[in-house]
PDB file of C-alpha atoms and ligand atoms in Angstrom:
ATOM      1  CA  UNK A   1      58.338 -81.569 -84.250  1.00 69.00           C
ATOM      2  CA  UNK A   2      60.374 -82.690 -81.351  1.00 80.00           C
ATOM      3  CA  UNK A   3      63.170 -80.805 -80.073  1.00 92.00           C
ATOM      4  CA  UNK A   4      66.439 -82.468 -80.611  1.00 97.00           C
ATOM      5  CA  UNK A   5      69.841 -82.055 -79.086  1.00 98.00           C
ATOM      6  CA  UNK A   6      73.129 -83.581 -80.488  1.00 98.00           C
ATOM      7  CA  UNK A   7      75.412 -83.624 -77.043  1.00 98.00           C
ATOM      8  CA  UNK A   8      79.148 -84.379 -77.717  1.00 98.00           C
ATOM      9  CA  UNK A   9      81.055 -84.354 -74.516  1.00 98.00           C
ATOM     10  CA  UNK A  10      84.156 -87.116 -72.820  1.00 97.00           C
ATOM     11  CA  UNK A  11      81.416 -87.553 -69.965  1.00 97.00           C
ATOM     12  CA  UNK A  12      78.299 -88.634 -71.274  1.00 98.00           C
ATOM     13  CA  UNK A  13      77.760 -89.741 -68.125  1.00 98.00           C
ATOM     14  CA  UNK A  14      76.735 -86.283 -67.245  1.00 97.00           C
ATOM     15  CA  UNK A  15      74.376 -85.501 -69.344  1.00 98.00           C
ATOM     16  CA  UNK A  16      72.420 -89.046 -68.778  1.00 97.00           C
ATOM     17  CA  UNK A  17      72.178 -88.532 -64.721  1.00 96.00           C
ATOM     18  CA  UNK A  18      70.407 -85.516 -65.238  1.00 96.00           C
ATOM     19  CA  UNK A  19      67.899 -86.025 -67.643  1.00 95.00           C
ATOM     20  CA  UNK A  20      66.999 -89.049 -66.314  1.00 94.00           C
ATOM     21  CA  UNK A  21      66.562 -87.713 -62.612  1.00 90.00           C
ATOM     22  CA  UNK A  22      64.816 -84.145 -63.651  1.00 87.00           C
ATOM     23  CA  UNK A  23      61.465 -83.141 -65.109  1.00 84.00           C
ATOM     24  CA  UNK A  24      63.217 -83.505 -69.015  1.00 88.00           C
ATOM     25  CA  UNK A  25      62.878 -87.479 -68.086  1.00 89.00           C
ATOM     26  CA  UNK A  26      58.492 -87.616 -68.908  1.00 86.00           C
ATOM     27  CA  UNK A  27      59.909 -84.822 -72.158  1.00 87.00           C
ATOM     28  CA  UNK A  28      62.596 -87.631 -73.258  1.00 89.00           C
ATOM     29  CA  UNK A  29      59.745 -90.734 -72.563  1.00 88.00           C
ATOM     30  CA  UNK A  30      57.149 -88.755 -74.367  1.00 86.00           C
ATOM     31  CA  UNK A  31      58.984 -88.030 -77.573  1.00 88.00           C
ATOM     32  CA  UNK A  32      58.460 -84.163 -76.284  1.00 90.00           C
ATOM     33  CA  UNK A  33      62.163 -83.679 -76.795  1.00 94.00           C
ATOM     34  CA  UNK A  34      64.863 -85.791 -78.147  1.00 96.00           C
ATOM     35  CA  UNK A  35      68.569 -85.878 -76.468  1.00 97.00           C
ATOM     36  CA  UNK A  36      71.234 -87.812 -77.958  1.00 98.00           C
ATOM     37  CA  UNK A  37      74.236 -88.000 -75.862  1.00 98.00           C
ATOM     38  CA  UNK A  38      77.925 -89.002 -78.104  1.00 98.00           C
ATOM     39  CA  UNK A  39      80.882 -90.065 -76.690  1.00 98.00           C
ATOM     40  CA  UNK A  40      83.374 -87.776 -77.717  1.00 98.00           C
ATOM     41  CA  UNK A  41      86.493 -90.374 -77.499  1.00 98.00           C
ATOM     42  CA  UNK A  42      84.236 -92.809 -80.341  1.00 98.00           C
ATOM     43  CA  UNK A  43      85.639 -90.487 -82.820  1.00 98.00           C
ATOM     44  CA  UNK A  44      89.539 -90.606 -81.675  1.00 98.00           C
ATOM     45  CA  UNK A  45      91.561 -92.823 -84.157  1.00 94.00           C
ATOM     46  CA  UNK A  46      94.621 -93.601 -82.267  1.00 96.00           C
ATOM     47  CA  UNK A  47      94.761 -96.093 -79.650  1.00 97.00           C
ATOM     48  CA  UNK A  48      94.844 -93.853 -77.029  1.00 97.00           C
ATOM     49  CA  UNK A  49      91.543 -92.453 -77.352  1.00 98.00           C
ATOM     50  CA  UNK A  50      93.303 -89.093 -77.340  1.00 97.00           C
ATOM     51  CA  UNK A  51      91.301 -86.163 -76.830  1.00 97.00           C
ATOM     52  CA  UNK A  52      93.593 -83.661 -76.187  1.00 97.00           C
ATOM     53  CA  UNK A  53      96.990 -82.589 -76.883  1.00 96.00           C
ATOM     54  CA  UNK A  54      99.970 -80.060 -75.809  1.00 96.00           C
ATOM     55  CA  UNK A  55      99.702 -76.763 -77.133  1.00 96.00           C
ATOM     56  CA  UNK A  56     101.602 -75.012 -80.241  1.00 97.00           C
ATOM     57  CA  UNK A  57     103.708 -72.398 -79.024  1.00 97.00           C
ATOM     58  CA  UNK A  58     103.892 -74.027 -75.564  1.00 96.00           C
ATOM     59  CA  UNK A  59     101.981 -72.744 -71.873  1.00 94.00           C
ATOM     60  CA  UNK A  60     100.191 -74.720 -69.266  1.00 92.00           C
ATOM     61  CA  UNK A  61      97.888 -77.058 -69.819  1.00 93.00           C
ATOM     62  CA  UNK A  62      96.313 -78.945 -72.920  1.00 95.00           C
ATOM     63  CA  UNK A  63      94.079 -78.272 -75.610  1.00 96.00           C
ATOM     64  CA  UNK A  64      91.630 -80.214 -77.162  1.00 97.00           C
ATOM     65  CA  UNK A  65      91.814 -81.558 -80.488  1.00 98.00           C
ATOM     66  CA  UNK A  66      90.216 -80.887 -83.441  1.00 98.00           C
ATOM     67  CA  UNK A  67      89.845 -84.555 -85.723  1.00 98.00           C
ATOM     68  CA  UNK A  68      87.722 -85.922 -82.825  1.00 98.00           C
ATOM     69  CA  UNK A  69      84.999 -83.259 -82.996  1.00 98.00           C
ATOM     70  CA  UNK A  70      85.560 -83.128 -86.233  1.00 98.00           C
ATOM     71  CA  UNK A  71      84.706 -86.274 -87.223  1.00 98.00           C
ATOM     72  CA  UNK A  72      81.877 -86.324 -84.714  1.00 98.00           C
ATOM     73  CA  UNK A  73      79.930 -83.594 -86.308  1.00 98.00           C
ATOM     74  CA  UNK A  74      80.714 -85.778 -89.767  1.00 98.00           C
ATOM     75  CA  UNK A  75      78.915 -88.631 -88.472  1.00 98.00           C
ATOM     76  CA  UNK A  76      76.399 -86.656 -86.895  1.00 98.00           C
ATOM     77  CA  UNK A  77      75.471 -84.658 -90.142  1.00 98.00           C
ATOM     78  CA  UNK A  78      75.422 -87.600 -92.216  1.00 98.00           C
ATOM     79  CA  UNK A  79      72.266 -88.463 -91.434  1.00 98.00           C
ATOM     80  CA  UNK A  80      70.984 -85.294 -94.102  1.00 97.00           C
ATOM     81  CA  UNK A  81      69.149 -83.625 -91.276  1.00 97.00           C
ATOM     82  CA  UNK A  82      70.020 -79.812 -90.476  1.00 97.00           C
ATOM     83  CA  UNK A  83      71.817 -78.864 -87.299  1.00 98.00           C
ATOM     84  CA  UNK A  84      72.938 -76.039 -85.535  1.00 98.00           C
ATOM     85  CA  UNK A  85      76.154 -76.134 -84.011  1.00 98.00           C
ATOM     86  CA  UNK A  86      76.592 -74.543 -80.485  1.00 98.00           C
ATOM     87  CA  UNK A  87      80.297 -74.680 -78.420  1.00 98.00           C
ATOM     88  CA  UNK A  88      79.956 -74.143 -75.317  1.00 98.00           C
ATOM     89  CA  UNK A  89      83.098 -71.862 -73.843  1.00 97.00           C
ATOM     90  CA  UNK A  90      83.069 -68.573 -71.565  1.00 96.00           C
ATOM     91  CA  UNK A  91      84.112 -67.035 -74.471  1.00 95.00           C
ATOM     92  CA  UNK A  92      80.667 -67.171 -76.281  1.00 97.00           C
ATOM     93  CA  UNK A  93      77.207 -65.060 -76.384  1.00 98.00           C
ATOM     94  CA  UNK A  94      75.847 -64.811 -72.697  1.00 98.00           C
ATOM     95  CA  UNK A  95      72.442 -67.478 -72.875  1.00 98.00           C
ATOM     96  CA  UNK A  96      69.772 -65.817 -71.815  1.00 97.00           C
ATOM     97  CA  UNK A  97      66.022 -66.628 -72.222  1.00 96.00           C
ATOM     98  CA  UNK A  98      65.907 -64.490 -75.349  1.00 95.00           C
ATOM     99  CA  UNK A  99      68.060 -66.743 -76.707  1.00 98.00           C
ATOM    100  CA  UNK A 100      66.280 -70.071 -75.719  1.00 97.00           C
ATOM    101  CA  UNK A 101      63.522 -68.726 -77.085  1.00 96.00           C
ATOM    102  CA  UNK A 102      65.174 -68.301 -80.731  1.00 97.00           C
ATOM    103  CA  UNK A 103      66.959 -72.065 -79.907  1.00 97.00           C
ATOM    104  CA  UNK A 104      63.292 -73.315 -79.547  1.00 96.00           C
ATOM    105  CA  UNK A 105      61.672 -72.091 -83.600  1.00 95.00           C
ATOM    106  CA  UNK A 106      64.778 -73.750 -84.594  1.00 95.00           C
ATOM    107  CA  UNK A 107      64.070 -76.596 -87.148  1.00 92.00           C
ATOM    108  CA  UNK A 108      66.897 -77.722 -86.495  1.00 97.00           C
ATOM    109  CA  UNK A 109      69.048 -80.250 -83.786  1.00 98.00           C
ATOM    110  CA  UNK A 110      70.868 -78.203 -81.836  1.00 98.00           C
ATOM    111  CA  UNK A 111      74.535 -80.306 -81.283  1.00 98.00           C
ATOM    112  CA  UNK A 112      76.089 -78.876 -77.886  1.00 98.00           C
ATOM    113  CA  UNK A 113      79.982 -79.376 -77.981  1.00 98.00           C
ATOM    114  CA  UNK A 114      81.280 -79.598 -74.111  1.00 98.00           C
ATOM    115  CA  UNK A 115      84.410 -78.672 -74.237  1.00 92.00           C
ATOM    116  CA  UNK A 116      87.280 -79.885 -71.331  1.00 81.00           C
ATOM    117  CA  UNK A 117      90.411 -78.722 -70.237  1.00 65.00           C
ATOM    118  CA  UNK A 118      92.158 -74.978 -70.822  1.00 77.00           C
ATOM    119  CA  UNK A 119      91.046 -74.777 -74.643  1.00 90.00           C
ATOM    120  CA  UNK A 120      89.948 -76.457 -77.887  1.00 96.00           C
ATOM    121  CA  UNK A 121      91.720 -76.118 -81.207  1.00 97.00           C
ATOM    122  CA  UNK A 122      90.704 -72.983 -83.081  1.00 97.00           C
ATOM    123  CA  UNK A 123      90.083 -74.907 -86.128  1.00 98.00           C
ATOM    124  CA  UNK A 124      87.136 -76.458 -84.756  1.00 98.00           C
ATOM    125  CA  UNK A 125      85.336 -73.155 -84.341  1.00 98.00           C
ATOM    126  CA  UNK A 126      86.233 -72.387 -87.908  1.00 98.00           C
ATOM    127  CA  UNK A 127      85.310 -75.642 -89.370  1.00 98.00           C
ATOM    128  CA  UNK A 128      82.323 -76.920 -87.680  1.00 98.00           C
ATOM    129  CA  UNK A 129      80.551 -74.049 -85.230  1.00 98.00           C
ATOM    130  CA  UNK A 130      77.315 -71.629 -86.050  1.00 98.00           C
ATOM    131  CA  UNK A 131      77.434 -70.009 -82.246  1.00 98.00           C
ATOM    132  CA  UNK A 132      79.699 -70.025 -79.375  1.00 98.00           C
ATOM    133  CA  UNK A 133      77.375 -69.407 -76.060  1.00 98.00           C
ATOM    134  CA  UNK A 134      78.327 -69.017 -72.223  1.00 97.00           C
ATOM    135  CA  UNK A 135      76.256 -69.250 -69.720  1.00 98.00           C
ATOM    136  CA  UNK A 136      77.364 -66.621 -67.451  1.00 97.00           C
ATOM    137  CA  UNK A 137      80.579 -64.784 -66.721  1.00 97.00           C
ATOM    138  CA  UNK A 138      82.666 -67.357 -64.954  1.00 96.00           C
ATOM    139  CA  UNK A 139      84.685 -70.273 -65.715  1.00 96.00           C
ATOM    140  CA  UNK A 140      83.330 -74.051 -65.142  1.00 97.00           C
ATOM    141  CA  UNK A 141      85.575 -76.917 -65.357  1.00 95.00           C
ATOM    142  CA  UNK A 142      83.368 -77.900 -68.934  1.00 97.00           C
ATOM    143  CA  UNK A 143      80.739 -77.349 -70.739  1.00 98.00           C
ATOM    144  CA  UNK A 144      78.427 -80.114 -69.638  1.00 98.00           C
ATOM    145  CA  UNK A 145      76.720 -78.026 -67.401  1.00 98.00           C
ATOM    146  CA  UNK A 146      76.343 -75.269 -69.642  1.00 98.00           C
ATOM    147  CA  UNK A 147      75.042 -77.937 -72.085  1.00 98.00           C
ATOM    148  CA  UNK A 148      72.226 -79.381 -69.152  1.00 98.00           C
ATOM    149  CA  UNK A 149      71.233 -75.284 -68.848  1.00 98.00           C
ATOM    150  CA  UNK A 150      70.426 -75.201 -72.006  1.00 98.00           C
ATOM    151  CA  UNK A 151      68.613 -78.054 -73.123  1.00 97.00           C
ATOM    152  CA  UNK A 152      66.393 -77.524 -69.402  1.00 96.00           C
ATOM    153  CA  UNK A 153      65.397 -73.867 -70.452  1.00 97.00           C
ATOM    154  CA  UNK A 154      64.967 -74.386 -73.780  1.00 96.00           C
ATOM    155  CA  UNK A 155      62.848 -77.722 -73.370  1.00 94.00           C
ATOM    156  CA  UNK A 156      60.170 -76.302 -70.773  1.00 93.00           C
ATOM    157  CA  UNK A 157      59.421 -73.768 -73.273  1.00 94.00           C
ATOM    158  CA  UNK A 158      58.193 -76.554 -75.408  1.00 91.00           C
ATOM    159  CA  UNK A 159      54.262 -77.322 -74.902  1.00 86.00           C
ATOM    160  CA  UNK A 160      53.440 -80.312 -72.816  1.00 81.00           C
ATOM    161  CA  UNK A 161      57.409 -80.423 -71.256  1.00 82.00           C
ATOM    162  CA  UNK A 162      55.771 -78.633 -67.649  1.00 81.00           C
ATOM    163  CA  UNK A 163      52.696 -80.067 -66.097  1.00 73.00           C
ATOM    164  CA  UNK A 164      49.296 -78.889 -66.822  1.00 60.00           C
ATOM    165  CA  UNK A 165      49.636 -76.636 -64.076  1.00 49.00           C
ATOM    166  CA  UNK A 166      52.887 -75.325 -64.548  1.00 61.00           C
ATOM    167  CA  UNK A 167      53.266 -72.466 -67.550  1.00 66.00           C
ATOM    168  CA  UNK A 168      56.021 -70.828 -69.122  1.00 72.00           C
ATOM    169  CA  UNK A 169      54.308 -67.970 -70.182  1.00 64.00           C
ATOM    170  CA  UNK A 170      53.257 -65.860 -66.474  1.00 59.00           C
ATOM    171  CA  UNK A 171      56.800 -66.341 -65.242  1.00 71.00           C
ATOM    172  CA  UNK A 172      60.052 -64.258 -64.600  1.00 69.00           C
ATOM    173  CA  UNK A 173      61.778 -62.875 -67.737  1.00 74.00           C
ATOM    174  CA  UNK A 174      58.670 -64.340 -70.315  1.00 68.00           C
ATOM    175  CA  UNK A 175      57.399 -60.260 -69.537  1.00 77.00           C
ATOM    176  CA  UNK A 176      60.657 -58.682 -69.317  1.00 89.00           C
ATOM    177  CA  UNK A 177      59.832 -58.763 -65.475  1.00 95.00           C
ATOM    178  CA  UNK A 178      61.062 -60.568 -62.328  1.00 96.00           C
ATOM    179  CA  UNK A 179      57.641 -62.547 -61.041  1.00 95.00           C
ATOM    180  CA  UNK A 180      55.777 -61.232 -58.664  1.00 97.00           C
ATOM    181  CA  UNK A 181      55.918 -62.735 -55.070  1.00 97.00           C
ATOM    182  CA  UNK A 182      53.844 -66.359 -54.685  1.00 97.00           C
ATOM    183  CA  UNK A 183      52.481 -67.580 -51.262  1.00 98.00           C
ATOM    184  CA  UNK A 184      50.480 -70.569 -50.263  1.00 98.00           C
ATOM    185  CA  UNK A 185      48.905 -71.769 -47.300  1.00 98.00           C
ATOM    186  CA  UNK A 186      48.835 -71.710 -44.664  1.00 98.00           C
ATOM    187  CA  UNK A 187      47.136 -67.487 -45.171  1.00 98.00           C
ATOM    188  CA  UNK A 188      49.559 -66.771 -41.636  1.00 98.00           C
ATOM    189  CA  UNK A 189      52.897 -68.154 -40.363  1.00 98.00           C
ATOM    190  CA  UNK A 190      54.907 -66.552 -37.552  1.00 98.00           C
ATOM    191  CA  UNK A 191      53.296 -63.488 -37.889  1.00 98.00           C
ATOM    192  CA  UNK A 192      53.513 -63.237 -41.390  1.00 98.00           C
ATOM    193  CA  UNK A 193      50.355 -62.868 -43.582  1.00 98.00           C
ATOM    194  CA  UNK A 194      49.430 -63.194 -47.115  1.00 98.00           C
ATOM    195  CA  UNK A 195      48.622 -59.871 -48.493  1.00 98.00           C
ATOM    196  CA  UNK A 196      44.743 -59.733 -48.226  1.00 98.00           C
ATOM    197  CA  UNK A 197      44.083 -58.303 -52.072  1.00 98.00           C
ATOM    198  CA  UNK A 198      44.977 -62.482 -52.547  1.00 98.00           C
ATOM    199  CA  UNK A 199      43.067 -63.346 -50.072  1.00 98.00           C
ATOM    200  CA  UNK A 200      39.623 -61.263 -51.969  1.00 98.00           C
ATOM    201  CA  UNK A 201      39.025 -63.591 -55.009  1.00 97.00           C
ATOM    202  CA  UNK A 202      39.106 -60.128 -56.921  1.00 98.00           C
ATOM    203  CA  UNK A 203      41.001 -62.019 -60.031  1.00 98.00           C
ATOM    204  CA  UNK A 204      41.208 -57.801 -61.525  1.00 98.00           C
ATOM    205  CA  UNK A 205      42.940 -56.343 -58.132  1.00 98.00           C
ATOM    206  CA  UNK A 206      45.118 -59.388 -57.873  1.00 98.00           C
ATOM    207  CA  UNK A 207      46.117 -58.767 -61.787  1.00 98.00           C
ATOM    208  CA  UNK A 208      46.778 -55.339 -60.364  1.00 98.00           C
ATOM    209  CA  UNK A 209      48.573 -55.981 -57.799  1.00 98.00           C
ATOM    210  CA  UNK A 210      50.865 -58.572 -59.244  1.00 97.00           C
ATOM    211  CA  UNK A 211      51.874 -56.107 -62.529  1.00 97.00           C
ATOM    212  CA  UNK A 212      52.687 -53.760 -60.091  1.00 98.00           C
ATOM    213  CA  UNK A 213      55.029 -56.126 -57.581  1.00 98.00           C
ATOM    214  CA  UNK A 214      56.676 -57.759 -60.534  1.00 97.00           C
ATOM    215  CA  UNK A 215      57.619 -53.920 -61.678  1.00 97.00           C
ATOM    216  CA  UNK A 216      58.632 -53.232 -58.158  1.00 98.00           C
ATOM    217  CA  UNK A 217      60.416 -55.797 -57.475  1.00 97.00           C
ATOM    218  CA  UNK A 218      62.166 -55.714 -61.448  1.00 97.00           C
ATOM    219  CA  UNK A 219      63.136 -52.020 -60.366  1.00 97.00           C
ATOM    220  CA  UNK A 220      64.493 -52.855 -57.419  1.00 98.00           C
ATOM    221  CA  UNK A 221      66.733 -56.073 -58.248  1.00 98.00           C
ATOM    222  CA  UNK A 222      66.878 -55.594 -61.677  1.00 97.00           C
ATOM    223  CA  UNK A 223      66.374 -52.448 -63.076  1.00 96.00           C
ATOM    224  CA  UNK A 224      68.428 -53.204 -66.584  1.00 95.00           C
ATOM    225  CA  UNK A 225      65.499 -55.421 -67.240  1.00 93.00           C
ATOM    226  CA  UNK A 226      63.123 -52.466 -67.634  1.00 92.00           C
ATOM    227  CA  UNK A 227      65.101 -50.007 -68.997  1.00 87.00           C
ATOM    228  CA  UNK A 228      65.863 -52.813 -71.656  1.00 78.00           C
ATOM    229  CA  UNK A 229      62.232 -53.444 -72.092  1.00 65.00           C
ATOM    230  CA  UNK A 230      61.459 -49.428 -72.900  1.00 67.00           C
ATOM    231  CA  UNK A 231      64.362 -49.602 -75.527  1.00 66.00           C
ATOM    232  CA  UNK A 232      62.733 -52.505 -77.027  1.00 57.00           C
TER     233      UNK A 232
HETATM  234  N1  LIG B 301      82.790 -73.730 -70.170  1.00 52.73           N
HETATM  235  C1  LIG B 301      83.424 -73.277 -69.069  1.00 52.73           C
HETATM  236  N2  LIG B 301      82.792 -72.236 -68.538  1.00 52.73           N
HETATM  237  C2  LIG B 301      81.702 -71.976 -69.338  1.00 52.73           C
HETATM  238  C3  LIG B 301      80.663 -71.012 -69.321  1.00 52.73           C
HETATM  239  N3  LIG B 301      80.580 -70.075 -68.387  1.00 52.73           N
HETATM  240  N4  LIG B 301      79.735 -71.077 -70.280  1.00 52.73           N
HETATM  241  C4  LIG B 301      79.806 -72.015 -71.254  1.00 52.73           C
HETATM  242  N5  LIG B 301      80.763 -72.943 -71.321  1.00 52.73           N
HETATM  243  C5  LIG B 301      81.704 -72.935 -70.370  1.00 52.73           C
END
């Protein structure tokens, strides 16, 4: 089955530049993945187009309202196929590649909600969201981007997304472990040289000796990675 994403965001413009300029463009050609991007103001019902509104109880800034997603995720859903609702705020469960694996056995469509501005109604959360999810501990402007991270990760994990020489599998974080250093030609360059075991065509020392970078190099940079993996 294809992977499908449900995007609802005021910029759809976004979400189109990217996936048409990146790798995810062959994915979305070949029917490898499936992204459908919905204009959040389509499902305003004033003349306006309002999105967003002042907040209850006063403060800076506005909030986004709830009908609009609301009614989006109506529209969406009434179609009879099963969806997973994500909101994307710095509020949510840090995305990690954990996580895009579990996103990826989903038989579902993933819908992405990008929200805007200082906030969105609490109602929608209650009404019409399975997970909130932040990319990282800092505040963006949206959640487009946080969107684009997500459907990137999670879509090269799908066979066929990467090139037949590219893998998913040998990589950082698919072992728990940073990846161990890559070089190419030319074997010397300003007085650097490629470590000879690569050099050997010994595929068992090279094995050996790229376990035991990608554990040096986890322990050094990122030694939560392996204490996590031990607790595992
Ligand atoms: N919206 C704004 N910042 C965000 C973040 N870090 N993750 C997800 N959505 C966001």
């Amino acid at each position: 089955m294809a992977l499908g994403f449900d995007v609802i965001t005021i910029f759809p413009q976004i979400i189109h530049a990217y996936l048409k300029l990146s790798i995810l463009k062959k994915a979305t050609e070949g029917n490898l993945i499936d992204v459908k991007v919905y204009n959040l103001r389509d499902y305003t019902t004033d003349k306006h187009r309002m999105v967003d509104d002042y907040p209850y109880g006063g403060g800076p800034g506005m909030v986004m309202k709830v009908e609009p997603f609301y009614n989006a995720y109506n529209s969406l859903v009434s179609d009879g196929v099963d969806r997973f609702v994500v909101l994307l705020t710095p509020q949510g469960k840090t995305f990690n590649q954990e996580m895009a694996l579990e996103f990826r056995e989903r038989n579902e469509r993933i819908v992405l909600l990008c929200g805007r501005y200082e906030g969105i109604d609490e109602r929608v959360k209650e009404l019409i969201v399975d997970e909130e999810v932040s990319i990282g501990d800092y505040v963006l402007t949206g959640g487009e981007l946080p969107a684009l991270v997500i459907i990137d990760t999670v879509s090269r994990l799908m066979p066929d997304v990467l090139g037949d020489n590219e893998s998913s599998v040998d990589e950082t974080f698919s072992m728990g472990l940073l990846e161990y250093p890559q070089y190419t030609r030319p074997p010397e360059f300003m007085g650097l040289k490629v470590p000879d075991v690569l050099l050997s065509g010994n595929h068992n020392l090279i094995r050996q000796w790229r376990m035991k970078e990608a554990v040096r190099r986890t322990l050094k940079r990122r030694p939560d990675l392996l204490y996590k993996k031990t607790n595992n």
